[in-house]
mmCIF file of C-alpha atoms in Angstrom:
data_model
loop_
_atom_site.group_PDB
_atom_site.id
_atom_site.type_symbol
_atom_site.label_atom_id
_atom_site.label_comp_id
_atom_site.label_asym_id
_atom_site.label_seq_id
_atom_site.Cartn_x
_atom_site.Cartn_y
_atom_site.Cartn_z
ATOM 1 C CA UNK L 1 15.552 -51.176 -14.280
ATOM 2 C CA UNK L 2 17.828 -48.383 -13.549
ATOM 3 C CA UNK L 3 16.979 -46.008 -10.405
ATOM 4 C CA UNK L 4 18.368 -43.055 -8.428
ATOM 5 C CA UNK L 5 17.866 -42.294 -5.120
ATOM 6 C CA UNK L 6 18.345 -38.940 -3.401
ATOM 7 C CA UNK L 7 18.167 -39.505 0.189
ATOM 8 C CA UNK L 8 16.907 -36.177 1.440
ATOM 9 C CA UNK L 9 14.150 -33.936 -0.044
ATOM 10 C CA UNK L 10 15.087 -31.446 1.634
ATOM 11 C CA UNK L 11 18.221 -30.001 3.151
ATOM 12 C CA UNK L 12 18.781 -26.446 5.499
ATOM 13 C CA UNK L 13 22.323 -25.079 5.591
ATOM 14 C CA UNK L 14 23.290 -21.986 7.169
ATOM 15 C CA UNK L 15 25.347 -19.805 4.711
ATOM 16 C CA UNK L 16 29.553 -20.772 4.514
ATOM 17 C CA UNK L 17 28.623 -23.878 6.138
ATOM 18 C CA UNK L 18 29.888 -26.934 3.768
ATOM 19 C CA UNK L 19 27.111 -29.039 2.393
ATOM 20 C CA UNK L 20 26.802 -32.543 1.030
ATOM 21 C CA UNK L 21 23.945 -33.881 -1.523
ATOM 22 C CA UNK L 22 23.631 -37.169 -1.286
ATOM 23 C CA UNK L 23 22.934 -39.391 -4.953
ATOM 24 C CA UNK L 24 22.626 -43.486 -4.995
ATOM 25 C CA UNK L 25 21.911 -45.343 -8.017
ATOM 26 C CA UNK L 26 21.127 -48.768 -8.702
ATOM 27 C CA UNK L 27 23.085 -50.839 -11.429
ATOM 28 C CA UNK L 28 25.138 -53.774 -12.330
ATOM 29 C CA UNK L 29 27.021 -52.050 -15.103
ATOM 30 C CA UNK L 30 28.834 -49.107 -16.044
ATOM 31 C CA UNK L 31 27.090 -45.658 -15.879
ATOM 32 C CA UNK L 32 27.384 -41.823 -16.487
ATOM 33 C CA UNK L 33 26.746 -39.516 -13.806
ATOM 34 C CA UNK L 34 25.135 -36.060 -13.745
ATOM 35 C CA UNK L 35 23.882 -33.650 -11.459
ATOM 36 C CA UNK L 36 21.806 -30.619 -12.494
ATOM 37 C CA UNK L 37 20.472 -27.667 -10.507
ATOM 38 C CA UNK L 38 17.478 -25.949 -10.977
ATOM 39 C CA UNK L 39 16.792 -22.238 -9.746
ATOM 40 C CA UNK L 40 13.490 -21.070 -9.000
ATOM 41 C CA UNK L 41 11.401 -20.187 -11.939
ATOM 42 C CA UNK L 42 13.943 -21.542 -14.481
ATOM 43 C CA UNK L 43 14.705 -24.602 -16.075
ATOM 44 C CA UNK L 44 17.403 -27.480 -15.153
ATOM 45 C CA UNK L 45 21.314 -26.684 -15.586
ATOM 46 C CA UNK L 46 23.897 -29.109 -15.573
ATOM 47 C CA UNK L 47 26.369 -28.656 -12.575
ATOM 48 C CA UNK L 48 29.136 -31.237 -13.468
ATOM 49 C CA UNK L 49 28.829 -34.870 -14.653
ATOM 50 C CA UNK L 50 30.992 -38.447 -15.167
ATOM 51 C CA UNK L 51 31.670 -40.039 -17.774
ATOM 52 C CA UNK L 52 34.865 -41.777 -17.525
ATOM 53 C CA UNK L 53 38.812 -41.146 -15.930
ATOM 54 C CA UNK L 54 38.859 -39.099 -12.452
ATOM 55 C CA UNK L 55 36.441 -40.147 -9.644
ATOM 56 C CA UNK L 56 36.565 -36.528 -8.565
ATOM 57 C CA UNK L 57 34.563 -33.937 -10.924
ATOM 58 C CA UNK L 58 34.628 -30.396 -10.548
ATOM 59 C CA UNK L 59 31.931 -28.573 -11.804
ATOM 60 C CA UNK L 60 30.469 -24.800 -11.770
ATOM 61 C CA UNK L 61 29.905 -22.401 -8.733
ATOM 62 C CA UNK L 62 32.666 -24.677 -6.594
ATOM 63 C CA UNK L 63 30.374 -27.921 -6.926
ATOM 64 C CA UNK L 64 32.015 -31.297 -7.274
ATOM 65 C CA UNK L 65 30.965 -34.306 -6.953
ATOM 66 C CA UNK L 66 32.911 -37.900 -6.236
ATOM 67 C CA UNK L 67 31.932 -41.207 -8.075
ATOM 68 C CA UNK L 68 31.929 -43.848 -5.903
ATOM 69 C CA UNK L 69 31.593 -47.651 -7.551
ATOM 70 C CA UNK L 70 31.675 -50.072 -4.646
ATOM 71 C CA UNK L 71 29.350 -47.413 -2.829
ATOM 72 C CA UNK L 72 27.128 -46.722 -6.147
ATOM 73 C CA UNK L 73 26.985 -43.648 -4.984
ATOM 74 C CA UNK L 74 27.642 -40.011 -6.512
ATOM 75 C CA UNK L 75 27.856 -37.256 -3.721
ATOM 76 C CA UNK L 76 27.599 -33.500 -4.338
ATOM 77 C CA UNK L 77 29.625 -31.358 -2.701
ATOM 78 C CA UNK L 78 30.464 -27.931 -1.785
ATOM 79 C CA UNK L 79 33.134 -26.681 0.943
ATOM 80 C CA UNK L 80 31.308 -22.801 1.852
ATOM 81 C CA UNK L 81 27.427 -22.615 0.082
ATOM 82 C CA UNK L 82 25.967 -18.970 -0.599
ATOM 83 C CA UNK L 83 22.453 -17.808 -0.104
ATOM 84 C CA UNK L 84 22.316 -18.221 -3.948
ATOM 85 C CA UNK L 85 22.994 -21.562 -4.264
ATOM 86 C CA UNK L 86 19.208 -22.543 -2.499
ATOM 87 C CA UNK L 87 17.591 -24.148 -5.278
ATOM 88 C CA UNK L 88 17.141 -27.950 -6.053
ATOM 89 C CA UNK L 89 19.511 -30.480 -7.129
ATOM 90 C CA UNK L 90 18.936 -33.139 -9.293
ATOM 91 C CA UNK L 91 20.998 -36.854 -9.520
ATOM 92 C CA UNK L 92 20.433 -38.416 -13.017
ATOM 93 C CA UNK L 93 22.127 -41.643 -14.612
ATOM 94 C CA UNK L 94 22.409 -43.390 -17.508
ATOM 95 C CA UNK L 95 23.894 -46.375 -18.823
ATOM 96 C CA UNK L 96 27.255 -46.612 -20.598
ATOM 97 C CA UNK L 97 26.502 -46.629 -24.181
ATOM 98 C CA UNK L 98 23.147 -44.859 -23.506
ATOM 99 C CA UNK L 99 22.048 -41.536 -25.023
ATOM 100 C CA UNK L 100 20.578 -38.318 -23.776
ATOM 101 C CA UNK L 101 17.205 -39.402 -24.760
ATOM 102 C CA UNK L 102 18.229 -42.449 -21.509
ATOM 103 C CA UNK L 103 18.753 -40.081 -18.465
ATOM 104 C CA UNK L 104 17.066 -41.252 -14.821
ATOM 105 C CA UNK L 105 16.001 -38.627 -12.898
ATOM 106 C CA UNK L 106 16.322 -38.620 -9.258
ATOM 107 C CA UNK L 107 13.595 -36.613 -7.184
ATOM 108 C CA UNK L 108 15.498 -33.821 -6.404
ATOM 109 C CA UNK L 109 17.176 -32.438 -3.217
ATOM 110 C CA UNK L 110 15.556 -28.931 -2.108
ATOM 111 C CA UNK L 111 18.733 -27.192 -1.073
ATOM 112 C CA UNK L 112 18.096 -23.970 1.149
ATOM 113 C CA UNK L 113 20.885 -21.887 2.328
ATOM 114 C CA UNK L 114 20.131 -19.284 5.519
ATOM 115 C CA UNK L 115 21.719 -16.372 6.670
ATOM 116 C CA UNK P 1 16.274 -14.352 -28.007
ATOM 117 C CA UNK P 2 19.346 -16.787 -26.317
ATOM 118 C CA UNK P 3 19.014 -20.989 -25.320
ATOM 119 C CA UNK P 4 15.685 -22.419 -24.935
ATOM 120 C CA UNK P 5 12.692 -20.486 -24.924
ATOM 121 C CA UNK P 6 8.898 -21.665 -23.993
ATOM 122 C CA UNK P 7 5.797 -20.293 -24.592
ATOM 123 C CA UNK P 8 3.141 -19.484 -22.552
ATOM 124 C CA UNK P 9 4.907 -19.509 -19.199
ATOM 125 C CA UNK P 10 1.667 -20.609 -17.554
ATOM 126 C CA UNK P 11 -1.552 -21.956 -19.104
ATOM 127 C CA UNK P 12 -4.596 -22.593 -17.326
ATOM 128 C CA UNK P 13 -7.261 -25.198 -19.447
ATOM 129 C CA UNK P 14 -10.283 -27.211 -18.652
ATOM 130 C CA UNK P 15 -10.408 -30.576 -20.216
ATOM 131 C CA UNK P 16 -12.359 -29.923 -22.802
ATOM 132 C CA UNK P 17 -9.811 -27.116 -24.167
ATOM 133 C CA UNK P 18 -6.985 -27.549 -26.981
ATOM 134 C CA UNK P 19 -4.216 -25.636 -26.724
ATOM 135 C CA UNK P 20 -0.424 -25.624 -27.769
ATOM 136 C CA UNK P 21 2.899 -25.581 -25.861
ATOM 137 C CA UNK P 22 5.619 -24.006 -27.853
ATOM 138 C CA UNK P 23 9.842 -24.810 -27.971
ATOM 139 C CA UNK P 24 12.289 -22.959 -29.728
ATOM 140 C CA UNK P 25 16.402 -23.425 -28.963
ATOM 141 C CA UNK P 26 18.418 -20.839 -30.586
ATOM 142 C CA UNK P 27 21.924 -22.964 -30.052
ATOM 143 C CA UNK P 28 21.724 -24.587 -32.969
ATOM 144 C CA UNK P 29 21.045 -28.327 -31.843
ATOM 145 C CA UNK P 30 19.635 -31.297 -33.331
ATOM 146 C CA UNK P 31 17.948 -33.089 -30.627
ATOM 147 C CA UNK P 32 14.873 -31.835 -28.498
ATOM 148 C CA UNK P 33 13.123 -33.087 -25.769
ATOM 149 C CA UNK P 34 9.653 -32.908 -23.690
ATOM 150 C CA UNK P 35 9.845 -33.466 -19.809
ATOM 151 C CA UNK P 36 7.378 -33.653 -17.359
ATOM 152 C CA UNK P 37 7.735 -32.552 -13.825
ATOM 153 C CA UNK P 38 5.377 -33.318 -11.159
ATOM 154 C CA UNK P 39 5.678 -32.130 -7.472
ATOM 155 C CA UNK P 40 7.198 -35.057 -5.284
ATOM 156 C CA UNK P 41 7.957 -37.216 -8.718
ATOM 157 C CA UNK P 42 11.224 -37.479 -10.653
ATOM 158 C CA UNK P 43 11.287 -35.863 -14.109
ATOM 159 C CA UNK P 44 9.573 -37.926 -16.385
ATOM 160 C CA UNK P 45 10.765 -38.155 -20.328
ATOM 161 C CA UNK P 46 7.867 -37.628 -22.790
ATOM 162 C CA UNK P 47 9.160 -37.402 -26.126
ATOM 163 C CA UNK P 48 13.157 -37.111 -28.116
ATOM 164 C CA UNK P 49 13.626 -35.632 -31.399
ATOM 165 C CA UNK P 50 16.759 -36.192 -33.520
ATOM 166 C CA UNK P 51 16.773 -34.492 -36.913
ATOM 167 C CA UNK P 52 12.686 -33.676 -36.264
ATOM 168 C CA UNK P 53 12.288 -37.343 -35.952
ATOM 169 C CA UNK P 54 10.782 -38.949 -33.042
ATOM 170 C CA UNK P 55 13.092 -41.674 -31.562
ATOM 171 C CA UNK P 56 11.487 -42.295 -28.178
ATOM 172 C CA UNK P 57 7.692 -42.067 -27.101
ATOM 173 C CA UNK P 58 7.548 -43.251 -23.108
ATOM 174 C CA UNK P 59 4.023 -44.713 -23.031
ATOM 175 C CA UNK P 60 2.427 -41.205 -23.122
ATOM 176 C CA UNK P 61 -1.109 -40.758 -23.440
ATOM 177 C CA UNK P 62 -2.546 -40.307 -26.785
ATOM 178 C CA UNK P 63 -3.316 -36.732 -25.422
ATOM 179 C CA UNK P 64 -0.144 -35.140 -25.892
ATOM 180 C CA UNK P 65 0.804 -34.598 -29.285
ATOM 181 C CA UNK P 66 3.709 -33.892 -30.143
ATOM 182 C CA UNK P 67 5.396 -31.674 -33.581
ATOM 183 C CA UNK P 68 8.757 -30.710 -34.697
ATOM 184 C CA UNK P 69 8.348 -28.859 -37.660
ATOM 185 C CA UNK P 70 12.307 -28.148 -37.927
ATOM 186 C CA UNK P 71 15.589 -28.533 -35.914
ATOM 187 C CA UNK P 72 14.569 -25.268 -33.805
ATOM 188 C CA UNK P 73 11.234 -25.787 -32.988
ATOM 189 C CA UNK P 74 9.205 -27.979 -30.716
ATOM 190 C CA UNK P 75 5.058 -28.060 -29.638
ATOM 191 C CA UNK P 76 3.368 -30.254 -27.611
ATOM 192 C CA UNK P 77 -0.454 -30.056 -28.509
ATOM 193 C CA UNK P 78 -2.540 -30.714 -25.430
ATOM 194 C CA UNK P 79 -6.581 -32.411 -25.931
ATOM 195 C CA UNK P 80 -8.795 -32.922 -23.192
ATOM 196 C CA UNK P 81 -6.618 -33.282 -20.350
ATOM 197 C CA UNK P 82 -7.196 -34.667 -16.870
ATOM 198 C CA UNK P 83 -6.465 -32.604 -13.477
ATOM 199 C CA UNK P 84 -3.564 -35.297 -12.761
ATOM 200 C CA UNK P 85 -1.626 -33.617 -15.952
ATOM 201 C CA UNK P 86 -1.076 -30.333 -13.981
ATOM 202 C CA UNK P 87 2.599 -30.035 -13.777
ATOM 203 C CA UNK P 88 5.358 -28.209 -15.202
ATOM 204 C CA UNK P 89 6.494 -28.838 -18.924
ATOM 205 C CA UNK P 90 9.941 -28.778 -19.379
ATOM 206 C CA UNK P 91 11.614 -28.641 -23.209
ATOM 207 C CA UNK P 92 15.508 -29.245 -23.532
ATOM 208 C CA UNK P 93 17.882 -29.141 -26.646
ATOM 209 C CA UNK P 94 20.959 -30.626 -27.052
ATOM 210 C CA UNK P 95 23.842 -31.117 -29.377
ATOM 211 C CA UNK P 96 22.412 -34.471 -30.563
ATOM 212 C CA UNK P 97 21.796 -37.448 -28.637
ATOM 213 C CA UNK P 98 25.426 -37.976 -28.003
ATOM 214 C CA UNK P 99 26.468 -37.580 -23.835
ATOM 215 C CA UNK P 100 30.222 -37.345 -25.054
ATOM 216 C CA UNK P 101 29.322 -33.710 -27.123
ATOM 217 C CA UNK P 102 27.478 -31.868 -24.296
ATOM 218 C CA UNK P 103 24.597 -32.233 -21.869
ATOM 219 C CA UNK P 104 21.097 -30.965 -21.926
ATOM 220 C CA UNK P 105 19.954 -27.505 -22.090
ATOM 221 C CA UNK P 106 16.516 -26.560 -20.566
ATOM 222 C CA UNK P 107 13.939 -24.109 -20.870
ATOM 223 C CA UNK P 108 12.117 -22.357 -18.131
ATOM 224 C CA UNK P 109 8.852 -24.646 -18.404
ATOM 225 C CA UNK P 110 5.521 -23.962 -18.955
ATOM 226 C CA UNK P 111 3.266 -24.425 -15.560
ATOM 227 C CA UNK P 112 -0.051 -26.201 -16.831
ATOM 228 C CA UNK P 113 -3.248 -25.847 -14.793
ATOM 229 C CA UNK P 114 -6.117 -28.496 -15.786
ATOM 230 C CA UNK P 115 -9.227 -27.475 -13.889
#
């Protein structure tokens, strides 16, 4: 069975500082990648996501995110974070050829960003 | 009203109580979905919806019901519940169950209390 694996639960940044999310999953065959974010009070919103072509994905608020196939792995990135961007951030997978109704769910990285 | 919307926000119940959670997207999609969230857990998938038909029912308890009366709306109907189904209840909408013609869009959840 499919998994995803986010390494930290939590991560502190101070504010500008660059920060990296880290996402593994576990398969033997093609998949689609997503990350989502999730502010608090509110429900998920997708940041960026792979589905085929360029490794490198750019997504919204200067997010992006590299897929990595030898490493399974699918880090997020961003080069200068902002006190806004403390919320957590969710890896998800699926299977190529599966459907929305398919997604994994990581457990979620709590990102928080200080002054 | 814009996106996803979910009524109550919060909802407190004992187990003997029956109550209602309520979904309605505004984006004109054709495919809805229940989530559950638990602290410390990835998000779990309850129930999809394409064209208010069910197409995927993850080994939920017989205690959630769920309804989609129409493409727009969504309920989960909630009968004697356990403490251990505290958690927040996430709805989502999306094109249809495509991940080539857009991702998920979520509601703010509503954050169930069994006592």
């Amino acid at each position: 069975a499919q998994s995803v694996t986010q390494l930290d639960s939590q991560v502190p940044v101070f504010e500008e500082a660059p920060v990296e999310l880290r996402c593994n999953y576990s398969s033997s065959v093609s998949v689609y990648l997503f990350w989502y974010v999730q502010y608090p009070n509110q429900g998920l919103q997708l940041l960026l996501k792979y589905l085929s072509g360029s490794t490198l994905v750019k997504g919204i608020n200067g997010f992006e995110a590299e897929f990595n196939k030898s490493q399974t792995s699918f880090h997020l990135r961003k080069p200068s974070v902002h006190i806004s961007d403390t919320a957590e951030y969710f890896c998800a997978v699926t299977y190529y050829g599966g459907s929305q109704g398919n997604l994994i769910f990581g457990k979620g990285t709590k990102l928080s960003v200080k002054p | 009203e814009t996106g996803v919307t979910q009524t109550p926000r919060h909802l407190v119940m004992g187990m003997t109580n029956k109550k209602s959670l309520k979904c309605e997207q505004h984006l004109g999609h054709n495919a809805m979905y229940w989530y559950k969230q638990s602290a410390k857990k990835p998000l779990e998938l309850m129930f999809v919806y394409s064209l208010e038909e069910r197409v995927e029912n993850n080994s939920v308890p017989s205690r959630f019901s769920p309804e989609c009366p129409n493409s727009s709306h969504l309920f989960l109907h909630l009968h004697t519940l356990q403490p251990e189904d505290s958690a927040l209840y996430l709805c989502a909408s999306s094109q249809d169950l495509s991940l080539a013609s857009g991702s998920q869009f979520f509601g703010p959840g509503t954050r169930l209390t069994v006592l």
